[in-house]
PDB file of C-alpha atoms in Angstrom:
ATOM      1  CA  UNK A   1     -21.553  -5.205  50.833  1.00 91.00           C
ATOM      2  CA  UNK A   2     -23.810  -7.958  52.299  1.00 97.00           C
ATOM      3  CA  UNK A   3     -23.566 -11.112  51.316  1.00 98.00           C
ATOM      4  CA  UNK A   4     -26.482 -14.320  51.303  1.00 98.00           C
ATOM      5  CA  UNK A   5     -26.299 -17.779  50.291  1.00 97.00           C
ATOM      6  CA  UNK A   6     -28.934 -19.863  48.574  1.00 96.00           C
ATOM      7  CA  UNK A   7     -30.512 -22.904  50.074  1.00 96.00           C
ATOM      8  CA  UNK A   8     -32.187 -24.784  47.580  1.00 95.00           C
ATOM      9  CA  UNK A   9     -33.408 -28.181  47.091  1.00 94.00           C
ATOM     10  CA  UNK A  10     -32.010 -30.446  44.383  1.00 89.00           C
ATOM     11  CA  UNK A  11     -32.944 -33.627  44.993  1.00 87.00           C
ATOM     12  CA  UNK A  12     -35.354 -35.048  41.817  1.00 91.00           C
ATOM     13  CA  UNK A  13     -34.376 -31.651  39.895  1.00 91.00           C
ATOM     14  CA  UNK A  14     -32.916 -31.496  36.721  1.00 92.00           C
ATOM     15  CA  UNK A  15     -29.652 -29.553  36.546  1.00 87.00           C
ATOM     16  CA  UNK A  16     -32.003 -26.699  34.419  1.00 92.00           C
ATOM     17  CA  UNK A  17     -34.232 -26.875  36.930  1.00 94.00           C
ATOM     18  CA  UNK A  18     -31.711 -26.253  39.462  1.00 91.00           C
ATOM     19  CA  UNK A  19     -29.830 -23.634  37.474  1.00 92.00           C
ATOM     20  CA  UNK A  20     -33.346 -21.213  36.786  1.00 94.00           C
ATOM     21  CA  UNK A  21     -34.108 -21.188  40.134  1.00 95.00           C
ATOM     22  CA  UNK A  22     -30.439 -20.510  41.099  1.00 94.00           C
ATOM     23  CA  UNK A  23     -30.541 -17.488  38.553  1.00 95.00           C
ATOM     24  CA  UNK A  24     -33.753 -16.209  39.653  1.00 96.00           C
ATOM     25  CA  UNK A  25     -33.158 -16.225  43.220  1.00 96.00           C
ATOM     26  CA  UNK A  26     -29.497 -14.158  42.443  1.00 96.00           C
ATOM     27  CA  UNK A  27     -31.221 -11.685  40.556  1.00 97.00           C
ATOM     28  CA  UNK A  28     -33.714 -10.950  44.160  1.00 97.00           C
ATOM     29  CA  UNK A  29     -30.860 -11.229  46.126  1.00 97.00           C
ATOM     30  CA  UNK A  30     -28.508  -8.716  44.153  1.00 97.00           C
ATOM     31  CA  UNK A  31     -31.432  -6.554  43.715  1.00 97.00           C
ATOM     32  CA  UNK A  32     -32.123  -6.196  47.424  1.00 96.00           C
ATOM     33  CA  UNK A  33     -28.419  -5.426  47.353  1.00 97.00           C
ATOM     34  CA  UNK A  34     -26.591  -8.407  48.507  1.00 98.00           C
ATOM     35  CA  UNK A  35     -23.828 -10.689  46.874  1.00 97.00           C
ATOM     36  CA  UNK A  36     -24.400 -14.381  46.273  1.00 96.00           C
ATOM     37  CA  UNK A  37     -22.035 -16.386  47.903  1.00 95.00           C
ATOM     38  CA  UNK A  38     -21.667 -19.490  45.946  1.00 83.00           C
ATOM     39  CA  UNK A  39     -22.888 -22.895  47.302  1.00 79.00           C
ATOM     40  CA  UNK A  40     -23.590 -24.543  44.570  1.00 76.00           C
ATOM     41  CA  UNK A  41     -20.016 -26.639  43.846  1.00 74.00           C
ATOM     42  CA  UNK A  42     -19.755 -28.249  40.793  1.00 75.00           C
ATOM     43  CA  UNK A  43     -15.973 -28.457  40.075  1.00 77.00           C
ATOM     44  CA  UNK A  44     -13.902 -31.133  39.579  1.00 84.00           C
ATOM     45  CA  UNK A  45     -12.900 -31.555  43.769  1.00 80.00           C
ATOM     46  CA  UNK A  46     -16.897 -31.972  44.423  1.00 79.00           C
ATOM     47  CA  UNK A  47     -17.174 -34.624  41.573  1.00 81.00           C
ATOM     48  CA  UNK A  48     -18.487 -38.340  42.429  1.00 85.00           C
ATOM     49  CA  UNK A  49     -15.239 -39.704  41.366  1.00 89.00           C
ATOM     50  CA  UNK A  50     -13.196 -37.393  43.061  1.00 89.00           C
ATOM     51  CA  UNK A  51     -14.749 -37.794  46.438  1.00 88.00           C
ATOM     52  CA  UNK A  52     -14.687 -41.140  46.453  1.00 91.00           C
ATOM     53  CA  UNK A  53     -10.957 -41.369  45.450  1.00 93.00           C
ATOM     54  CA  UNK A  54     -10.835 -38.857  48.809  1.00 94.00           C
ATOM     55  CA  UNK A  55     -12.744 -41.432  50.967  1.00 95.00           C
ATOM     56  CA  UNK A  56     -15.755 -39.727  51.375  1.00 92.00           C
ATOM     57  CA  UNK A  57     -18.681 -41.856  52.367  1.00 94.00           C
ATOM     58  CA  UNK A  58     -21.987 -39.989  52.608  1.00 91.00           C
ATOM     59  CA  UNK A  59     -21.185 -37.158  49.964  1.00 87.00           C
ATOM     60  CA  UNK A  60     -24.726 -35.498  50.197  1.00 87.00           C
ATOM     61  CA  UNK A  61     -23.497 -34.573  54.091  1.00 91.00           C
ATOM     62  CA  UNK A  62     -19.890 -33.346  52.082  1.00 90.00           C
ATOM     63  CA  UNK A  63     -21.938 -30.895  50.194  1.00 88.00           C
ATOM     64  CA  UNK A  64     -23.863 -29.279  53.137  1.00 92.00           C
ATOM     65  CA  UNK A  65     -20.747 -29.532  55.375  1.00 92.00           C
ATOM     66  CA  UNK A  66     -18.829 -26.876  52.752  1.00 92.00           C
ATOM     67  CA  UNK A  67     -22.815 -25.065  52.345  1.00 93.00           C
ATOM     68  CA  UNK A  68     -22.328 -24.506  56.246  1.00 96.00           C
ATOM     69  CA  UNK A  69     -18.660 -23.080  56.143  1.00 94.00           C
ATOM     70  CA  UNK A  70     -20.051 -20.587  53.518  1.00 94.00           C
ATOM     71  CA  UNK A  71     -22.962 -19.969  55.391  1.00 96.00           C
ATOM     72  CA  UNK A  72     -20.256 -18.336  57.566  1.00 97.00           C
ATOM     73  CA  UNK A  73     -19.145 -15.673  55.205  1.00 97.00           C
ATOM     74  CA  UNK A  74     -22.933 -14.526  55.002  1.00 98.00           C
ATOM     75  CA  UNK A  75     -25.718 -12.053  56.512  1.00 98.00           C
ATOM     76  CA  UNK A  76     -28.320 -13.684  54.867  1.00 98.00           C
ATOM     77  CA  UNK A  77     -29.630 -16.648  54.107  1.00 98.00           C
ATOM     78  CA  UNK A  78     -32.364 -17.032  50.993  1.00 98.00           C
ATOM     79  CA  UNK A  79     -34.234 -20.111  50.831  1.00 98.00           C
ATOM     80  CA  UNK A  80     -36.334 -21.560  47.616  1.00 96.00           C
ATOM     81  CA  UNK A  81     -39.517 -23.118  47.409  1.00 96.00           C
ATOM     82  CA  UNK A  82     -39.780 -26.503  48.694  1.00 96.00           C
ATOM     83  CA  UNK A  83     -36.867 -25.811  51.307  1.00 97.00           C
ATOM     84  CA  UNK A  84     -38.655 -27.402  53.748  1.00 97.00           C
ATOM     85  CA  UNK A  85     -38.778 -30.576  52.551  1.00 96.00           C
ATOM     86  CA  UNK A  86     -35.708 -30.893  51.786  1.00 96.00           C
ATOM     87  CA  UNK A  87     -32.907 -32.374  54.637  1.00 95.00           C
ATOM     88  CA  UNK A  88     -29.970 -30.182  53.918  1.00 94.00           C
ATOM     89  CA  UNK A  89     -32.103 -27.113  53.673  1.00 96.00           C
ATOM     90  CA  UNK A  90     -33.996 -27.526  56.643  1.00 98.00           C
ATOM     91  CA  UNK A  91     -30.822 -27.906  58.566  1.00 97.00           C
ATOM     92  CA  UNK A  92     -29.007 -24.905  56.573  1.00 97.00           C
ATOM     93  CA  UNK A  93     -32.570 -23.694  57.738  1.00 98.00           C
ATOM     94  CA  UNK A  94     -31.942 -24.288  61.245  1.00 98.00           C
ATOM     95  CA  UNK A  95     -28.428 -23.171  61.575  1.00 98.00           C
ATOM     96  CA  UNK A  96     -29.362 -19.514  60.029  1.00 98.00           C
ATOM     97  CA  UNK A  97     -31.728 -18.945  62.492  1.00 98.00           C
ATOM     98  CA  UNK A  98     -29.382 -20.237  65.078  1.00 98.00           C
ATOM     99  CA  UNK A  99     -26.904 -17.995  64.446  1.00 98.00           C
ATOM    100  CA  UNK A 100     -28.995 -15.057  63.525  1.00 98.00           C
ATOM    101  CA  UNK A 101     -28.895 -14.386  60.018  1.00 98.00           C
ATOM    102  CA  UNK A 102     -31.639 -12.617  58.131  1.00 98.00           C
ATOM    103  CA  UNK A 103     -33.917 -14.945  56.252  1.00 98.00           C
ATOM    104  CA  UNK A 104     -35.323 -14.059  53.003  1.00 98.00           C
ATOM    105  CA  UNK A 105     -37.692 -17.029  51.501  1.00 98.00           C
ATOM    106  CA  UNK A 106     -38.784 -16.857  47.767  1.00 96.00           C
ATOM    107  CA  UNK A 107     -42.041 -15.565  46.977  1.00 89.00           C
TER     108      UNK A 107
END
């Protein structure tokens, strides 16, 4: 099976916000026939406290670092409205088309 990621800006969204969009972007992907590899991290190793206690200085560039490595495991790359304003996306942006994966942007 394929799989795609999600690029999708966060910054100023509430975490419902964030998590609607998330859900209707996987239902696209999976019905074009594609697993959703996850890049969205929200356990306890991604937590503020945690990567501080780690030593990690610019966490927003921790967060598309790991985006990137999954970005690996992936054929496709879907990114959500507003994607281009964002920094990480348009980088995530960037290294998809780079490296050749398809690129599916939300109607």
């Amino acid at each position: 099976m394929k799989k795609a990621m999600l690029s999708q800006p966060m910054g100023g969204k509430s975490d419902e916000e964030i998590i609607v969009t998330r859900e209707r972007a996987i239902k696209v992907l999976e019905a074009k026939g594609y697993e959703v590899v996850n890049t969205l991290f929200s356990d306890e190793w991604y937590s503020h406290e945690a990567m501080t206690e780690r030593g990690v200085v610019q966490i927003p560039l921790c967060f598309l670092a790991k985006s990137l490595e999954n970005m690996s495991l992936c054929h496709a790359a879907y990114f959500c409205k507003g994607w281009e304003n964002a920094r990480g996306c348009k980088i995530e942006h960037d290294a998809a088309v780079a490296y050749g994966l398809d690129i599916i942007y939300e109607e």
